Tab-separated table of C-alpha atoms in Angstrom:
chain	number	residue	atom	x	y	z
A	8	UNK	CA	-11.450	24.636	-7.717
A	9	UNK	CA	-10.982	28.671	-6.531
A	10	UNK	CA	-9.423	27.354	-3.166
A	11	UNK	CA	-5.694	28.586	-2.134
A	12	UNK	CA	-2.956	26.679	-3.475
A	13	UNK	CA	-1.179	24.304	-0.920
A	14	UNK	CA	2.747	24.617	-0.529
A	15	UNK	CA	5.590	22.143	-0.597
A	16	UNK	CA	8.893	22.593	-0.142
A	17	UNK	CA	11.444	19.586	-1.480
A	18	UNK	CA	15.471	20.116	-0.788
A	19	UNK	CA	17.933	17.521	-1.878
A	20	UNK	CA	21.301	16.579	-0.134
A	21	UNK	CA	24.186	14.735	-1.758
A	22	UNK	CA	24.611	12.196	0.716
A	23	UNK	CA	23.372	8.944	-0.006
A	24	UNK	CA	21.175	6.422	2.195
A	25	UNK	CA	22.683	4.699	4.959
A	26	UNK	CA	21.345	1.454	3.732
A	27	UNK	CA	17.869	0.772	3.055
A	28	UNK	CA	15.478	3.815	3.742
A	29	UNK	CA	12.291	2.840	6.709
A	30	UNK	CA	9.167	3.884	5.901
A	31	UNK	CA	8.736	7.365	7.526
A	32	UNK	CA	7.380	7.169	12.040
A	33	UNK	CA	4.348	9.954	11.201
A	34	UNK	CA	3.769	11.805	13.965
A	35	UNK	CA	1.045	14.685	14.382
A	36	UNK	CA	-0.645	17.028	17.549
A	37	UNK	CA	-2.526	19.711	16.950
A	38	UNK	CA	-1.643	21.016	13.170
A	39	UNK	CA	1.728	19.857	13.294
A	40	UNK	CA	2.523	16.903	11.853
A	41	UNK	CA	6.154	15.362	11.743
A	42	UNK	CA	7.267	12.461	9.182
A	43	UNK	CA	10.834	10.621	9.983
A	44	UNK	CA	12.753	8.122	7.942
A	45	UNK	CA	15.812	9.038	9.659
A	46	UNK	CA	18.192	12.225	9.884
A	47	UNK	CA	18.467	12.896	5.790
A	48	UNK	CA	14.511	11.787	5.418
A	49	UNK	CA	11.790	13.623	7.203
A	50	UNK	CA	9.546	16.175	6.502
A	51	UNK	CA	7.247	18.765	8.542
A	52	UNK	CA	3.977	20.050	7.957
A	53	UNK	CA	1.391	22.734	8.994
A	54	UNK	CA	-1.579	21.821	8.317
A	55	UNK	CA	-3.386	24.955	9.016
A	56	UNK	CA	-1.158	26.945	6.738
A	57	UNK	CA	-0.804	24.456	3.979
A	58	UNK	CA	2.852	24.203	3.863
A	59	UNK	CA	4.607	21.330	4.150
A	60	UNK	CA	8.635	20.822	3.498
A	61	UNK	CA	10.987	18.015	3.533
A	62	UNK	CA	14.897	16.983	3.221
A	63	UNK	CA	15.696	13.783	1.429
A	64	UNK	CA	18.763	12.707	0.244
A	65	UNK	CA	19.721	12.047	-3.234
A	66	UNK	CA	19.607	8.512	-3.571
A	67	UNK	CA	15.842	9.110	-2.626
A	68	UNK	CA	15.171	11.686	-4.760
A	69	UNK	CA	15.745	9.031	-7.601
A	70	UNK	CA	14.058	6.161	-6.348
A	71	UNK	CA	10.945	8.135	-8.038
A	72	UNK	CA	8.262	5.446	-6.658
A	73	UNK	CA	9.565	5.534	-3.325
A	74	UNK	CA	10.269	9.519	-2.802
A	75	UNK	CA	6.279	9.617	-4.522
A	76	UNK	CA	4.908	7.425	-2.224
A	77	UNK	CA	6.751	8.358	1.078
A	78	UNK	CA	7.365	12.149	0.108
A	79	UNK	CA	5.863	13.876	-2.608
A	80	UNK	CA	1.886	11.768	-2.841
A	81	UNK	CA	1.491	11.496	0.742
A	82	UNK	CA	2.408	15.365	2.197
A	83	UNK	CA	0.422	16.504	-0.853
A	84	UNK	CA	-2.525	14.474	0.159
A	85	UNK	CA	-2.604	15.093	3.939
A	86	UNK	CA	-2.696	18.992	3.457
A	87	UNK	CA	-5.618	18.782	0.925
A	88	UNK	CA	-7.327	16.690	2.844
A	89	UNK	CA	-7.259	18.715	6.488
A	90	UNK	CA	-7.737	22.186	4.206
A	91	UNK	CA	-10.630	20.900	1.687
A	92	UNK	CA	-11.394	17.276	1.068
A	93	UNK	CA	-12.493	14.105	3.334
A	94	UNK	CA	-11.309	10.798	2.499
A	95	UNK	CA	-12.887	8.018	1.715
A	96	UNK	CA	-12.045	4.614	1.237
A	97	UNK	CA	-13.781	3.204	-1.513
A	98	UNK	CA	-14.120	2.848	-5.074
A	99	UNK	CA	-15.871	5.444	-7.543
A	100	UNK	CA	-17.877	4.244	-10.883
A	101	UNK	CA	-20.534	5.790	-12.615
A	102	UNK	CA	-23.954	4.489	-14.409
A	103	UNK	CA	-25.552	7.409	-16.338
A	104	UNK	CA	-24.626	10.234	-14.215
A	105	UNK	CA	-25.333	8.014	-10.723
A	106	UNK	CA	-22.031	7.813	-8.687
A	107	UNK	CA	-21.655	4.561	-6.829
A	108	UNK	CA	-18.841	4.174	-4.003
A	109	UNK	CA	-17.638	0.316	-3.753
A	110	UNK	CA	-16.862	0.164	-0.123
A	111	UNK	CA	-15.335	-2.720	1.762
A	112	UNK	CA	-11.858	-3.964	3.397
A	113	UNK	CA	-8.890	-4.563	1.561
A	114	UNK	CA	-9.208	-7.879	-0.296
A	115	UNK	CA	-13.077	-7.120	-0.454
A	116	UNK	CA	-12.843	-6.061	-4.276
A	117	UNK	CA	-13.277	-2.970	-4.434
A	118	UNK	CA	-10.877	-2.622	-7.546
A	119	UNK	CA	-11.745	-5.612	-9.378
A	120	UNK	CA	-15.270	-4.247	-9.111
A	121	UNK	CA	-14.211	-0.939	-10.411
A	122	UNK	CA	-12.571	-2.683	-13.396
A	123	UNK	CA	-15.557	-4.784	-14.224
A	124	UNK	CA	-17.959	-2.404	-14.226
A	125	UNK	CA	-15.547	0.012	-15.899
A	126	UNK	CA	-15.125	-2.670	-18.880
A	127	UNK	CA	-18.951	-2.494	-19.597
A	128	UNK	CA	-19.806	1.177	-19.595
A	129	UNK	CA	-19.680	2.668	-16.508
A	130	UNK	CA	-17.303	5.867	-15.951
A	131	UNK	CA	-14.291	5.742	-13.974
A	132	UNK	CA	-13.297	7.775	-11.257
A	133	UNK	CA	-11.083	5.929	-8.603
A	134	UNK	CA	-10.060	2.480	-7.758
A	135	UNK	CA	-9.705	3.055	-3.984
A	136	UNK	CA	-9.109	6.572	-2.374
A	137	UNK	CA	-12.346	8.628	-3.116
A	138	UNK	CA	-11.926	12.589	-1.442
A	139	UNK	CA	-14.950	13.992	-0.584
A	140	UNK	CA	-15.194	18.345	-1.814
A	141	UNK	CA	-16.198	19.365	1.541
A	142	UNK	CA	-16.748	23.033	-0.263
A	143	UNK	CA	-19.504	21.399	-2.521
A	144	UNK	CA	-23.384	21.428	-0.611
A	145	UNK	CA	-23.488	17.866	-2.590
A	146	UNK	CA	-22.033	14.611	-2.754
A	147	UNK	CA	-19.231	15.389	-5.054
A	148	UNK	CA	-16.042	13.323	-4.467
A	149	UNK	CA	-13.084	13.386	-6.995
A	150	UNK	CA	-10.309	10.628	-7.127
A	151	UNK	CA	-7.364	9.744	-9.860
A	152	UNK	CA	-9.050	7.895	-13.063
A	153	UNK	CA	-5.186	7.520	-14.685
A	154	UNK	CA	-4.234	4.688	-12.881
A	155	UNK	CA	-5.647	1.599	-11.608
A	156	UNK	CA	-3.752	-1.115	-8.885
A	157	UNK	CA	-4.786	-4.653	-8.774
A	158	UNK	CA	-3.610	-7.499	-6.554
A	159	UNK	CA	-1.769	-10.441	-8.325
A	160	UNK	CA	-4.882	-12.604	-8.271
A	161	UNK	CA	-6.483	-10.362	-10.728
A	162	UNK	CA	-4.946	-12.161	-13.657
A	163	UNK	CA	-7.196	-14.534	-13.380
A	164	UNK	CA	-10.161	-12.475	-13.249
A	165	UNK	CA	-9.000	-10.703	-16.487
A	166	UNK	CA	-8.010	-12.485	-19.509
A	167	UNK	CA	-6.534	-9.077	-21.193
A	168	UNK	CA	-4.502	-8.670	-18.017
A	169	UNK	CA	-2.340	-11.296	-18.267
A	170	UNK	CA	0.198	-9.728	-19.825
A	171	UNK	CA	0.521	-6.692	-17.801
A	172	UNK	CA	3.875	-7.055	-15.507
A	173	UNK	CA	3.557	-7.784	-11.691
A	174	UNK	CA	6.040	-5.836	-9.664
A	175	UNK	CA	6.542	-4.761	-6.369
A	176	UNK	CA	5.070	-1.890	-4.568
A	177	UNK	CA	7.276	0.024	-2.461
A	178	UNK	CA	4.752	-1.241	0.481
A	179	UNK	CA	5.816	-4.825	-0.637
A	180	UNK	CA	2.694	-6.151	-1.844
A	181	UNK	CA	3.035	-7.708	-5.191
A	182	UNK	CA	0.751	-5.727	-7.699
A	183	UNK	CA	-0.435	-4.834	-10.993
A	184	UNK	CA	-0.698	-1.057	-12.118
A	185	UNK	CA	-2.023	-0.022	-15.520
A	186	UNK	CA	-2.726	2.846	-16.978
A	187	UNK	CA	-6.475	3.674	-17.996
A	188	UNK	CA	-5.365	5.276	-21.303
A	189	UNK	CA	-4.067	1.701	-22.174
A	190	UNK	CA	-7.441	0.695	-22.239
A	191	UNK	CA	-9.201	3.273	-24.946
A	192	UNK	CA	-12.769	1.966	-24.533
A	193	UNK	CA	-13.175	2.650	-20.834
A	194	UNK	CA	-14.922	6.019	-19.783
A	195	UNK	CA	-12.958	8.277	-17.359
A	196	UNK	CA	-13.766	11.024	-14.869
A	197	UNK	CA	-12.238	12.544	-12.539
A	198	UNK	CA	-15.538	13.252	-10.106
A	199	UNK	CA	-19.004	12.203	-9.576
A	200	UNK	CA	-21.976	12.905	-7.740
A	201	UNK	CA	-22.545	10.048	-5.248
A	202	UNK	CA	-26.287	8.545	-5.075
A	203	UNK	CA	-25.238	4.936	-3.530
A	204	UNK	CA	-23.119	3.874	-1.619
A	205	UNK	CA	-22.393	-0.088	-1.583
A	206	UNK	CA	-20.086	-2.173	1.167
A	207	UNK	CA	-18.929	-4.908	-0.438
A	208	UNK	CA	-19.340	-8.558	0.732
A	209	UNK	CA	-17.663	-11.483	-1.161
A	210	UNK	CA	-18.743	-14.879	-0.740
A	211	UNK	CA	-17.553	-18.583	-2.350
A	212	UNK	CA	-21.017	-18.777	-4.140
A	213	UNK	CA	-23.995	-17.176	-4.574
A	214	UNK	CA	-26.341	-14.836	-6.357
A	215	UNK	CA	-25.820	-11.262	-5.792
A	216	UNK	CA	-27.746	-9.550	-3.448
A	217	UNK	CA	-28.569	-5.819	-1.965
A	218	UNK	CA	-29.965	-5.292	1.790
A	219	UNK	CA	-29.982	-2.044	3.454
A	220	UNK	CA	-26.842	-1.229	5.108
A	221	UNK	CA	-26.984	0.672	8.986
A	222	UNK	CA	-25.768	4.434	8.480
A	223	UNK	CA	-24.378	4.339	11.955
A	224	UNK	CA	-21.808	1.307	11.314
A	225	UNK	CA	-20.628	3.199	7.837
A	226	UNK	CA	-20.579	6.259	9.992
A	227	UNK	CA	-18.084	4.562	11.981
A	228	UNK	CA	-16.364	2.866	9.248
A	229	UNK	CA	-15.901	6.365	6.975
A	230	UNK	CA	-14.564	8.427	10.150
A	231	UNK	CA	-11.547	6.225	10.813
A	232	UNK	CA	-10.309	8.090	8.160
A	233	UNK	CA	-9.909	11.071	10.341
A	234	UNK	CA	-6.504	11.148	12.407
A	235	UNK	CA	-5.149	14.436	11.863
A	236	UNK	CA	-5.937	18.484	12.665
A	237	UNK	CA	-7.516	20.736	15.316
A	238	UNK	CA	-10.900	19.293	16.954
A	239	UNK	CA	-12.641	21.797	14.614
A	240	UNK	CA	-11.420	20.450	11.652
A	241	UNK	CA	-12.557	16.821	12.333
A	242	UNK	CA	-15.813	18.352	13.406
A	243	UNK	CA	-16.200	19.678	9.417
A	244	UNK	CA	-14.732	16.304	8.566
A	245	UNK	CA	-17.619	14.786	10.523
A	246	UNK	CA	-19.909	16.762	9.042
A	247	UNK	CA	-18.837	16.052	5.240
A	248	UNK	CA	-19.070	12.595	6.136
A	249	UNK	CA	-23.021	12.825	7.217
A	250	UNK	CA	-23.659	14.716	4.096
A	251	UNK	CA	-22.228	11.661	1.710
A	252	UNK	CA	-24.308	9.473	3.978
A	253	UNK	CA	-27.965	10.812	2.812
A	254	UNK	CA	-27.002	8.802	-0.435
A	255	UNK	CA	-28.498	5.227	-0.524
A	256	UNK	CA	-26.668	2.798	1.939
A	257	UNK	CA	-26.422	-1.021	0.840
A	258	UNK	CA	-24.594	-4.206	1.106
A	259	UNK	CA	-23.812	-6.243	-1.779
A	260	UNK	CA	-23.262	-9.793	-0.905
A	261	UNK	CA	-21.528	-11.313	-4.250
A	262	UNK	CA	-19.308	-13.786	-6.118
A	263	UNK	CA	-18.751	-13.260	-9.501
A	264	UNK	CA	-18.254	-9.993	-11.530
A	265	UNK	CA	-20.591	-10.176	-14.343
A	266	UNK	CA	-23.875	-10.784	-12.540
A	267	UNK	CA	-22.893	-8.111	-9.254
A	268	UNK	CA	-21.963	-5.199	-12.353
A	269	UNK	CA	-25.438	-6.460	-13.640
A	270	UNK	CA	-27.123	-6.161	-10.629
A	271	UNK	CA	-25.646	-2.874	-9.708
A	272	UNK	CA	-26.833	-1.393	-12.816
A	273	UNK	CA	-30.445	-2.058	-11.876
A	274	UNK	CA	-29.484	-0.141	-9.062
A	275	UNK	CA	-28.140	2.895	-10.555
A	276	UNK	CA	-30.990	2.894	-13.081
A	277	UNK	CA	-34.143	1.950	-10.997
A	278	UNK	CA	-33.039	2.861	-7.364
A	279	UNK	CA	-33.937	-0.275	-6.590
């Protein structure tokens, strides 16, 4: 995209951790937006400029998945999303050119979802962070189709899973990450143009069903996403937000994968 490039700033002291390092207190007024671990891990960012910096010690530095998830992913991500994206959380496949967001609560599916559909055809764009271009006069949101995070329960879901190693996140959830490329039939993209958007409800039993779902209550939903930055920022966050929501609203009450990727392909085909 022909936007201005976002800066960060990483330095690296010698000391080591003072025993094991607390997720960072974040912290934010105005455009200013503070991130503490403790006095050798913190970092500062200005939101409006696009620069962020941060000190971490070394020991940090090499615990790659922690400095990435604490550090590096997450001042990255807040500065691209107050300067040019909205977030989103949901899911992001593909049918034929139609973008679908999965939507839903954690636990709802929204990954396993992804995966299914993903397994018979459909492109792949994200598991569960969509960003929404706020730049584009469309629906265009872009996510990471590289990677894909399960919960431990998956294996069941997925016989060719079950050999994939279950470690722990640095949030302490027990987890299964993969790489797409692993998996050389699946389609990847890393956008799509958003025609539907489905919240996701999972039942015991049941045959998969579609009902309109309110615009007002996934108004609400989408704009928790919205906690940082000026008042006139979150107004254009706002406004992104009721541009994605002229796509087709629905709720998908399901059970099982095969027959809810079935009857989402209907969807994305017939509009119906």
């Amino acid at each position: 995209f022909p936007e201005a490039p976002i800066t960060l700033h990483v330095g690296v002291t010698e000391s080591a951790n003072q025993g094991e390092l607390m997720p960072p207190v974040c912290r934010g007024r105005g455009n200013l937006v503070s991130q503490v671990s403790d006095p050798g891990n913190f970092a500062v960012t200005d939101l409006s400029r696009g620069f962020s910096f941060c000190w971490v010690t070394q020991s940090t530095a090499q615990d790659h998945a922690l400095f990435r998830y604490h550090f590096l992913d997450g001042l990255t991500l807040i500065m691209l999303v107050y300067r040019y994206l909205t977030a989103v959380h949901a899911a992001c496949v593909s049918w034929e050119g139609h973008g679908v967001l999965l939507c839903g609560e954690s636990g709802a599916g929204k990954s396993s979802l992804a995966f299914a559909c993903a397994n018979r055809g459909w492109t792949f764009t994200c598991d569960d962070a969509s960003e929404l271009v706020r730049s584009h006069s469309d629906r265009v949101v872009i996510g990471n189709p590289y990677s894909m995070r399960f919960r431990e329960n998956a294996l069941e879901l997925f016989p060719e899973l079950r050999h994939e190693r279950v470690i722990r996140r640095v949030t302490g959830d027990m987890a299964v990450e993969l790489s797409t490329s692993d998996f050389p039939g699946i389609r990847v993209s890393p956008q799509a143009s958003i025609d539907y958007i489905v919240f996701l409800n999972r039942q015991a039993s049941g045959a998969p069903s579609l009902r309109p779902f309110p615009r007002e209550m996934a108004m609400r939903v989408f704009e928790q996403t919205i906690c940082y930055g000026e008042p006139s920022v979150r107004v254009v966050q706002r406004a992104a937000l009721r541009r994605l929501l002229t796509a087709d609203l629905y709720e998908l009450t399901y059970s099982d994968l095969d027959s809810s990727v079935a009857r989402l392909q209907v969807l994305a085909s017939t509009g119906r």
